[in-house]
GROMACS .gro file of C-alpha atoms in nm:
model
  428
    1UNK     CA    1  11.036   4.706   3.893
    2UNK     CA    2  10.795   4.987   3.984
    3UNK     CA    3  11.123   5.206   4.134
    4UNK     CA    4  11.324   5.085   3.823
    5UNK     CA    5  11.017   5.211   3.603
    6UNK     CA    6  11.060   5.562   3.790
    7UNK     CA    7  11.394   5.587   3.811
    8UNK     CA    8  11.475   5.539   3.456
    9UNK     CA    9  11.292   5.847   3.370
   10UNK     CA   10  11.368   6.207   3.492
   11UNK     CA   11  10.989   6.307   3.547
   12UNK     CA   12  10.941   5.955   3.692
   13UNK     CA   13  11.263   6.036   3.967
   14UNK     CA   14  11.105   6.339   4.053
   15UNK     CA   15  10.747   6.181   4.050
   16UNK     CA   16  10.876   5.925   4.294
   17UNK     CA   17  11.080   6.183   4.574
   18UNK     CA   18  10.786   6.423   4.563
   19UNK     CA   19  10.533   6.115   4.636
   20UNK     CA   20  10.723   6.010   4.918
   21UNK     CA   21  10.778   6.357   5.089
   22UNK     CA   22  10.427   6.375   5.057
   23UNK     CA   23  10.254   6.109   5.187
   24UNK     CA   24  10.523   6.036   5.455
   25UNK     CA   25  10.307   6.229   5.690
   26UNK     CA   26  10.066   5.895   5.666
   27UNK     CA   27  10.367   5.729   5.813
   28UNK     CA   28  10.437   5.943   6.112
   29UNK     CA   29  10.048   5.940   6.249
   30UNK     CA   30  10.089   5.562   6.189
   31UNK     CA   31  10.372   5.557   6.422
   32UNK     CA   32  10.162   5.743   6.720
   33UNK     CA   33   9.923   5.479   6.707
   34UNK     CA   34  10.242   5.217   6.784
   35UNK     CA   35  10.113   5.224   7.180
   36UNK     CA   36   9.711   5.140   7.104
   37UNK     CA   37   9.786   4.922   6.804
   38UNK     CA   38  10.010   4.651   6.744
   39UNK     CA   39   9.874   4.604   6.401
   40UNK     CA   40   9.911   4.964   6.323
   41UNK     CA   41  10.283   4.973   6.486
   42UNK     CA   42  10.387   4.670   6.248
   43UNK     CA   43  10.223   4.837   5.962
   44UNK     CA   44  10.426   5.182   6.030
   45UNK     CA   45  10.759   4.953   6.045
   46UNK     CA   46  10.665   4.778   5.739
   47UNK     CA   47  10.575   5.104   5.575
   48UNK     CA   48  10.933   5.289   5.699
   49UNK     CA   49  11.132   4.987   5.563
   50UNK     CA   50  11.015   5.067   5.268
   51UNK     CA   51  11.109   5.470   5.251
   52UNK     CA   52  11.448   5.362   5.391
   53UNK     CA   53  11.458   5.068   5.088
   54UNK     CA   54  11.381   5.346   4.874
   55UNK     CA   55  11.647   5.577   5.005
   56UNK     CA   56  11.908   5.371   4.950
   57UNK     CA   57  11.817   5.311   4.571
   58UNK     CA   58  11.822   5.643   4.540
   59UNK     CA   59  12.140   5.704   4.679
   60UNK     CA   60  12.305   5.448   4.456
   61UNK     CA   61  12.185   5.654   4.122
   62UNK     CA   62  12.413   5.926   3.973
   63UNK     CA   63  12.388   6.279   4.240
   64UNK     CA   64  12.298   6.445   3.914
   65UNK     CA   65  12.000   6.195   3.866
   66UNK     CA   66  11.763   6.357   4.158
   67UNK     CA   67  11.689   6.713   4.077
   68UNK     CA   68  11.526   6.773   4.472
   69UNK     CA   69  11.802   6.653   4.695
   70UNK     CA   70  11.706   6.871   4.940
   71UNK     CA   71  11.324   6.665   4.997
   72UNK     CA   72  11.529   6.312   4.990
   73UNK     CA   73  11.737   6.459   5.290
   74UNK     CA   74  11.419   6.589   5.507
   75UNK     CA   75  11.289   6.225   5.415
   76UNK     CA   76  11.554   6.068   5.557
   77UNK     CA   77  11.566   6.311   5.837
   78UNK     CA   78  11.203   6.203   5.911
   79UNK     CA   79  11.260   5.822   5.927
   80UNK     CA   80  11.541   5.848   6.102
   81UNK     CA   81  11.809   5.785   5.868
   82UNK     CA   82  12.063   6.067   6.021
   83UNK     CA   83  12.330   5.965   5.816
   84UNK     CA   84  12.161   5.938   5.534
   85UNK     CA   85  11.977   6.293   5.564
   86UNK     CA   86  12.290   6.442   5.607
   87UNK     CA   87  12.453   6.307   5.255
   88UNK     CA   88  12.166   6.433   5.032
   89UNK     CA   89  12.138   6.748   5.268
   90UNK     CA   90  12.522   6.801   5.132
   91UNK     CA   91  12.414   6.804   4.776
   92UNK     CA   92  12.162   7.091   4.774
   93UNK     CA   93  12.213   7.458   4.855
   94UNK     CA   94  11.822   7.478   4.914
   95UNK     CA   95  11.678   7.577   5.243
   96UNK     CA   96  11.510   7.311   5.334
   97UNK     CA   97  11.876   7.070   5.294
   98UNK     CA   98  12.011   7.428   5.552
   99UNK     CA   99  11.709   7.314   5.787
  100UNK     CA  100  11.784   6.976   5.791
  101UNK     CA  101  12.171   7.073   5.859
  102UNK     CA  102  12.035   7.271   6.115
  103UNK     CA  103  11.859   6.988   6.326
  104UNK     CA  104  12.156   6.748   6.206
  105UNK     CA  105  12.346   6.977   6.403
  106UNK     CA  106  12.174   6.990   6.720
  107UNK     CA  107  12.142   6.623   6.697
  108UNK     CA  108  12.537   6.615   6.709
  109UNK     CA  109  12.536   6.927   7.019
  110UNK     CA  110  12.684   7.168   6.776
  111UNK     CA  111  12.461   7.464   6.894
  112UNK     CA  112  12.652   7.714   6.713
  113UNK     CA  113  12.657   7.570   6.346
  114UNK     CA  114  12.305   7.506   6.467
  115UNK     CA  115  12.215   7.863   6.506
  116UNK     CA  116  12.397   7.963   6.200
  117UNK     CA  117  12.234   7.731   6.006
  118UNK     CA  118  11.843   7.782   6.124
  119UNK     CA  119  11.993   8.167   6.087
  120UNK     CA  120  12.053   8.092   5.681
  121UNK     CA  121  11.741   7.859   5.646
  122UNK     CA  122  11.496   8.144   5.804
  123UNK     CA  123  11.671   8.423   5.587
  124UNK     CA  124  11.579   8.243   5.221
  125UNK     CA  125  11.257   8.073   5.339
  126UNK     CA  126  10.956   8.240   5.162
  127UNK     CA  127  10.715   8.345   5.421
  128UNK     CA  128  10.447   8.172   5.239
  129UNK     CA  129  10.573   7.891   5.070
  130UNK     CA  130  10.353   7.606   5.079
  131UNK     CA  131  10.588   7.300   5.133
  132UNK     CA  132  10.531   6.979   4.969
  133UNK     CA  133  10.299   6.763   5.246
  134UNK     CA  134  10.104   7.038   5.358
  135UNK     CA  135   9.798   7.022   5.218
  136UNK     CA  136   9.763   6.671   5.394
  137UNK     CA  137   9.611   6.795   5.684
  138UNK     CA  138   9.421   6.589   6.015
  139UNK     CA  139   9.114   6.797   6.113
  140UNK     CA  140   9.312   6.985   6.381
  141UNK     CA  141   9.608   7.071   6.188
  142UNK     CA  142   9.631   7.349   5.967
  143UNK     CA  143   9.852   7.560   5.696
  144UNK     CA  144  10.161   7.682   5.807
  145UNK     CA  145  10.448   7.806   5.630
  146UNK     CA  146  10.782   7.652   5.677
  147UNK     CA  147  10.965   7.960   5.778
  148UNK     CA  148  10.748   7.953   6.084
  149UNK     CA  149  10.859   7.618   6.204
  150UNK     CA  150  11.206   7.752   6.112
  151UNK     CA  151  11.206   8.023   6.350
  152UNK     CA  152  10.992   7.827   6.611
  153UNK     CA  153  11.306   7.597   6.651
  154UNK     CA  154  11.509   7.853   6.622
  155UNK     CA  155  11.365   8.077   6.885
  156UNK     CA  156  11.387   7.761   7.138
  157UNK     CA  157  11.753   7.713   7.076
  158UNK     CA  158  11.853   8.069   7.166
  159UNK     CA  159  11.628   8.060   7.458
  160UNK     CA  160  11.831   7.741   7.530
  161UNK     CA  161  12.157   7.955   7.448
  162UNK     CA  162  12.078   8.225   7.687
  163UNK     CA  163  11.983   8.474   7.429
  164UNK     CA  164  11.624   8.532   7.562
  165UNK     CA  165  11.521   8.842   7.370
  166UNK     CA  166  11.611   8.709   7.031
  167UNK     CA  167  11.457   8.417   7.138
  168UNK     CA  168  11.112   8.622   7.180
  169UNK     CA  169  11.180   8.788   6.845
  170UNK     CA  170  11.211   8.447   6.667
  171UNK     CA  171  10.925   8.283   6.806
  172UNK     CA  172  10.718   8.592   6.767
  173UNK     CA  173  10.865   8.590   6.384
  174UNK     CA  174  10.681   8.230   6.376
  175UNK     CA  175  10.326   8.365   6.425
  176UNK     CA  176  10.031   8.313   6.606
  177UNK     CA  177  10.094   7.929   6.604
  178UNK     CA  178  10.299   7.955   6.831
  179UNK     CA  179  10.189   8.254   7.051
  180UNK     CA  180  10.189   8.037   7.352
  181UNK     CA  181  10.539   7.960   7.314
  182UNK     CA  182  10.607   8.332   7.220
  183UNK     CA  183  10.384   8.435   7.576
  184UNK     CA  184  10.570   8.216   7.775
  185UNK     CA  185  10.917   8.419   7.666
  186UNK     CA  186  10.777   8.760   7.757
  187UNK     CA  187  10.558   8.735   8.022
  188UNK     CA  188  10.777   8.487   8.255
  189UNK     CA  189  11.156   8.485   8.082
  190UNK     CA  190  11.192   8.829   7.971
  191UNK     CA  191  11.285   9.117   8.234
  192UNK     CA  192  10.983   9.412   8.244
  193UNK     CA  193  11.281   9.697   8.095
  194UNK     CA  194  11.378   9.387   7.759
  195UNK     CA  195  10.969   9.333   7.712
  196UNK     CA  196  10.931   9.713   7.686
  197UNK     CA  197  11.188   9.760   7.445
  198UNK     CA  198  11.095   9.492   7.250
  199UNK     CA  199  10.733   9.556   7.246
  200UNK     CA  200  10.815   9.925   7.143
  201UNK     CA  201  11.011   9.835   6.845
  202UNK     CA  202  10.763   9.529   6.689
  203UNK     CA  203  10.464   9.711   6.796
  204UNK     CA  204  10.472  10.050   6.821
  205UNK     CA  205  10.158  10.279   6.968
  206UNK     CA  206  10.016  10.434   6.698
  207UNK     CA  207   9.697  10.612   6.668
  208UNK     CA  208   9.511  10.382   6.464
  209UNK     CA  209   9.504  10.072   6.642
  210UNK     CA  210   9.200   9.907   6.729
  211UNK     CA  211   8.999   9.786   6.988
  212UNK     CA  212   9.084   9.410   7.072
  213UNK     CA  213   8.754   9.351   6.972
  214UNK     CA  214   8.789   9.470   6.636
  215UNK     CA  215   9.108   9.370   6.488
  216UNK     CA  216   9.114   9.140   6.159
  217UNK     CA  217   9.236   8.763   6.290
  218UNK     CA  218   9.550   8.745   6.149
  219UNK     CA  219   9.522   8.357   6.118
  220UNK     CA  220   9.186   8.179   6.171
  221UNK     CA  221   9.327   7.881   6.281
  222UNK     CA  222   9.296   8.105   6.632
  223UNK     CA  223   9.026   8.260   6.686
  224UNK     CA  224   9.137   8.383   7.046
  225UNK     CA  225   9.408   8.600   6.903
  226UNK     CA  226   9.304   8.930   6.770
  227UNK     CA  227   9.687   9.021   6.626
  228UNK     CA  228  10.017   8.965   6.741
  229UNK     CA  229  10.077   9.327   6.750
  230UNK     CA  230   9.776   9.438   6.967
  231UNK     CA  231   9.796   9.048   7.164
  232UNK     CA  232  10.200   9.134   7.323
  233UNK     CA  233  10.073   9.505   7.365
  234UNK     CA  234   9.797   9.375   7.628
  235UNK     CA  235  10.037   9.098   7.763
  236UNK     CA  236  10.274   9.395   7.895
  237UNK     CA  237   9.995   9.614   7.973
  238UNK     CA  238   9.881   9.325   8.212
  239UNK     CA  239  10.225   9.271   8.311
  240UNK     CA  240  10.330   9.617   8.391
  241UNK     CA  241  10.022   9.669   8.609
  242UNK     CA  242  10.122   9.331   8.800
  243UNK     CA  243  10.460   9.447   8.913
  244UNK     CA  244  10.339   9.799   9.005
  245UNK     CA  245  10.441   9.960   8.700
  246UNK     CA  246  10.083  10.123   8.658
  247UNK     CA  247  10.176  10.461   8.505
  248UNK     CA  248  10.387  10.304   8.222
  249UNK     CA  249  10.092  10.009   8.138
  250UNK     CA  250   9.830  10.296   8.067
  251UNK     CA  251   9.966  10.379   7.743
  252UNK     CA  252   9.955  10.000   7.614
  253UNK     CA  253   9.601   9.905   7.697
  254UNK     CA  254   9.472  10.006   7.333
  255UNK     CA  255   9.083   9.910   7.389
  256UNK     CA  256   8.938  10.197   7.521
  257UNK     CA  257   8.675  10.016   7.746
  258UNK     CA  258   9.012   9.858   7.885
  259UNK     CA  259   9.206  10.219   7.937
  260UNK     CA  260   8.887  10.323   8.143
  261UNK     CA  261   8.894  10.012   8.370
  262UNK     CA  262   9.336  10.093   8.417
  263UNK     CA  263   9.272  10.453   8.490
  264UNK     CA  264   8.991  10.401   8.719
  265UNK     CA  265   9.238  10.072   8.882
  266UNK     CA  266   9.535  10.339   8.900
  267UNK     CA  267   9.302  10.599   9.105
  268UNK     CA  268   9.195  10.402   9.318
  269UNK     CA  269   9.524  10.265   9.390
  270UNK     CA  270   9.634  10.603   9.449
  271UNK     CA  271   9.341  10.687   9.685
  272UNK     CA  272   9.432  10.372   9.963
  273UNK     CA  273   9.683  10.610  10.072
  274UNK     CA  274   9.392  10.844  10.197
  275UNK     CA  275   9.435  10.989  10.576
  276UNK     CA  276   9.058  10.911  10.662
  277UNK     CA  277   8.963  10.531  10.723
  278UNK     CA  278   8.667  10.555  10.573
  279UNK     CA  279   8.823  10.701  10.252
  280UNK     CA  280   9.085  10.457  10.283
  281UNK     CA  281   8.839  10.140  10.306
  282UNK     CA  282   8.583  10.289  10.023
  283UNK     CA  283   8.918  10.282   9.790
  284UNK     CA  284   9.053   9.967   9.899
  285UNK     CA  285   8.683   9.807   9.861
  286UNK     CA  286   8.584   9.957   9.513
  287UNK     CA  287   8.952   9.837   9.421
  288UNK     CA  288   8.863   9.456   9.508
  289UNK     CA  289   8.532   9.496   9.319
  290UNK     CA  290   8.701   9.639   8.974
  291UNK     CA  291   8.998   9.353   9.034
  292UNK     CA  292   8.741   9.066   9.067
  293UNK     CA  293   8.544   9.187   8.757
  294UNK     CA  294   8.801   9.278   8.554
  295UNK     CA  295   9.126   9.147   8.678
  296UNK     CA  296   9.161   8.891   8.368
  297UNK     CA  297   9.154   9.168   8.169
  298UNK     CA  298   9.367   9.448   8.395
  299UNK     CA  299   9.642   9.160   8.566
  300UNK     CA  300   9.612   8.797   8.451
  301UNK     CA  301   9.909   8.594   8.304
  302UNK     CA  302   9.826   8.532   7.927
  303UNK     CA  303   9.944   8.160   8.026
  304UNK     CA  304   9.979   7.955   8.357
  305UNK     CA  305   9.778   8.026   8.601
  306UNK     CA  306   9.507   8.260   8.431
  307UNK     CA  307   9.530   8.174   8.054
  308UNK     CA  308   9.416   8.478   7.940
  309UNK     CA  309   9.505   8.379   7.591
  310UNK     CA  310   9.178   8.171   7.627
  311UNK     CA  311   8.994   8.415   7.767
  312UNK     CA  312   8.988   8.197   8.104
  313UNK     CA  313   8.769   7.933   7.947
  314UNK     CA  314   9.082   7.658   7.965
  315UNK     CA  315   9.338   7.561   8.216
  316UNK     CA  316   9.650   7.351   8.024
  317UNK     CA  317   9.822   7.295   8.404
  318UNK     CA  318   9.832   6.934   8.451
  319UNK     CA  319   9.747   6.799   8.722
  320UNK     CA  320  10.027   6.508   8.783
  321UNK     CA  321  10.256   6.826   8.870
  322UNK     CA  322  10.064   6.938   9.177
  323UNK     CA  323  10.159   6.581   9.304
  324UNK     CA  324  10.521   6.568   9.167
  325UNK     CA  325  10.686   6.863   9.308
  326UNK     CA  326  10.444   7.006   9.601
  327UNK     CA  327  10.710   7.177   9.767
  328UNK     CA  328  10.750   7.416   9.414
  329UNK     CA  329  10.438   7.648   9.528
  330UNK     CA  330  10.429   7.996   9.737
  331UNK     CA  331  10.434   7.950  10.120
  332UNK     CA  332  10.093   8.067  10.270
  333UNK     CA  333  10.318   8.328  10.470
  334UNK     CA  334  10.387   8.526  10.134
  335UNK     CA  335   9.998   8.614  10.065
  336UNK     CA  336   9.929   8.759  10.398
  337UNK     CA  337   9.870   9.110  10.455
  338UNK     CA  338   9.675   9.324  10.683
  339UNK     CA  339   9.452   9.145  10.893
  340UNK     CA  340   9.520   8.856  10.681
  341UNK     CA  341   9.133   8.757  10.686
  342UNK     CA  342   9.112   8.662  10.348
  343UNK     CA  343   9.474   8.668  10.177
  344UNK     CA  344   9.627   8.412  10.386
  345UNK     CA  345   9.686   8.074  10.162
  346UNK     CA  346   9.603   7.845  10.524
  347UNK     CA  347   9.727   7.558  10.587
  348UNK     CA  348   9.590   7.362  10.213
  349UNK     CA  349   9.773   7.033  10.203
  350UNK     CA  350  10.103   7.120   9.999
  351UNK     CA  351  10.079   6.802   9.828
  352UNK     CA  352   9.812   6.949   9.600
  353UNK     CA  353   9.960   7.297   9.550
  354UNK     CA  354   9.979   7.430   9.208
  355UNK     CA  355  10.317   7.449   9.135
  356UNK     CA  356  10.513   7.684   8.901
  357UNK     CA  357  10.601   7.576   8.529
  358UNK     CA  358  10.835   7.270   8.524
  359UNK     CA  359  11.145   7.422   8.340
  360UNK     CA  360  11.364   7.103   8.259
  361UNK     CA  361  11.500   6.920   7.959
  362UNK     CA  362  11.800   6.922   7.705
  363UNK     CA  363  11.701   7.262   7.589
  364UNK     CA  364  11.646   7.466   7.949
  365UNK     CA  365  11.880   7.660   8.144
  366UNK     CA  366  11.952   7.722   8.471
  367UNK     CA  367  11.936   8.128   8.353
  368UNK     CA  368  11.558   8.038   8.234
  369UNK     CA  369  11.461   7.877   8.594
  370UNK     CA  370  11.586   8.191   8.781
  371UNK     CA  371  11.430   8.429   8.526
  372UNK     CA  372  11.097   8.285   8.575
  373UNK     CA  373  11.146   8.242   8.971
  374UNK     CA  374  11.124   8.598   8.978
  375UNK     CA  375  10.786   8.626   8.729
  376UNK     CA  376  10.596   8.399   8.924
  377UNK     CA  377  10.205   8.443   8.996
  378UNK     CA  378  10.143   8.583   9.347
  379UNK     CA  379   9.913   8.359   9.476
  380UNK     CA  380  10.026   8.071   9.221
  381UNK     CA  381   9.692   7.983   9.187
  382UNK     CA  382   9.411   7.972   8.923
  383UNK     CA  383   9.269   8.297   8.874
  384UNK     CA  384   9.492   8.436   9.073
  385UNK     CA  385   9.379   8.790   9.077
  386UNK     CA  386   9.009   8.660   9.243
  387UNK     CA  387   9.316   8.617   9.539
  388UNK     CA  388   9.476   8.961   9.485
  389UNK     CA  389   9.098   9.105   9.508
  390UNK     CA  390   9.040   8.924   9.816
  391UNK     CA  391   9.344   9.063   9.971
  392UNK     CA  392   9.233   9.454   9.892
  393UNK     CA  393   8.911   9.345  10.067
  394UNK     CA  394   9.049   9.226  10.340
  395UNK     CA  395   9.282   9.577  10.347
  396UNK     CA  396   8.908   9.747  10.358
  397UNK     CA  397   8.836   9.574  10.666
  398UNK     CA  398   9.136   9.636  10.805
  399UNK     CA  399   9.049   9.998  10.803
  400UNK     CA  400   8.658   9.934  10.929
  401UNK     CA  401   8.591   9.921  11.317
  402UNK     CA  402   8.593   9.509  11.333
  403UNK     CA  403   8.193   9.488  11.486
  404UNK     CA  404   8.046   9.656  11.226
  405UNK     CA  405   7.790   9.644  10.998
  406UNK     CA  406   8.036   9.714  10.701
  407UNK     CA  407   8.313   9.522  10.828
  408UNK     CA  408   8.115   9.230  10.808
  409UNK     CA  409   7.959   9.324  10.468
  410UNK     CA  410   8.284   9.368  10.326
  411UNK     CA  411   8.378   9.048  10.402
  412UNK     CA  412   8.075   8.856  10.296
  413UNK     CA  413   8.134   8.977   9.966
  414UNK     CA  414   8.474   8.903   9.922
  415UNK     CA  415   8.391   8.578  10.085
  416UNK     CA  416   8.161   8.450   9.783
  417UNK     CA  417   8.459   8.558   9.539
  418UNK     CA  418   8.650   8.245   9.661
  419UNK     CA  419   8.360   7.981   9.814
  420UNK     CA  420   8.353   7.817   9.481
  421UNK     CA  421   8.708   7.726   9.418
  422UNK     CA  422   8.952   7.849   9.730
  423UNK     CA  423   8.704   7.713   9.954
  424UNK     CA  424   9.000   7.685  10.231
  425UNK     CA  425   9.100   8.047  10.199
  426UNK     CA  426   8.737   8.194  10.225
  427UNK     CA  427   8.654   7.954  10.540
  428UNK     CA  428   8.953   8.195  10.694
   0.00000   0.00000   0.00000
């Protein structure tokens, strides 16, 4: 009876669609409980059935009776009625309907059409539009313009198609909410030259770049991010340092304090080529100390394994991955150098080694897996730069008399950097 009353009036029909579209978030949340509460799952299924029943009744109305068919299409997609979603999406040229068509094309395996629809939707969605239903938040869900989600989904599609630079551009445009995904593509998938060209285009160096700790946060949802521009420049600087392009890296450390430390790092690295054993040992050890105390800021990965994006405070690596792919970690021999006193990984149980990030699923490719195999951390350990620092200390020891007090002091200091977390390496 309620449907008949509402459907008889244009404003009533509009109100009905708006209510279902806005409040269906509750349905999504209820379904998440299906593994915990049988009663909640049954309640969610009952609610879904009611929504589907209303959609069926709306379909029976003349097309001109519904002024917002795009929302009905989105609602039908949410509850899994994909055929009905397609019918309603064809009745509208609104960006929301185009977004639904993109999702349906993905489901049908038509990647070309999906990419085209995503491009069309992203071009017309206002960047600050508030989608109906976005006012209904959970405690950890913050406002996100629809254009952000559209660009993010399009970015994932581009990544699966091997369009790596385009994938980064779309994810970057999606904003801070998707920074983890943006950072992954930037530091693991793109080549260094591709990343440099992108950074120079979207975040060029300027005279008025503020230090990272003074930049106004663009999105209060992400207090760890000083803004996408400074963030991606810093990411590029650290990656350049890791890959030996130190001369290029210096120009991208916008924070004055980091510029000082980066220049000192480069100078010490050059001093390690000194002819005298004492001078060479001093340079290696000072470089080791600098790397240990400033490694996260100068060399750290934005994502795994260092998580510089969280200032190194959190590790999102799944523990189960250690057991499932024991052979995917670096071999002990790959990190030995010089005397190998501290740099060797030893005979650590391979079953508990940290593996690289798994790249699997329907929207991945062999090209992506090949690319990340060249950009993994060496060594593949949490706070990998600490082991790099220990390796530098080992090289300092190589230039000192093995029975001297200086030799013992260098190794003792470097051991203290590892013993709490990397005990196996410290014992060597």
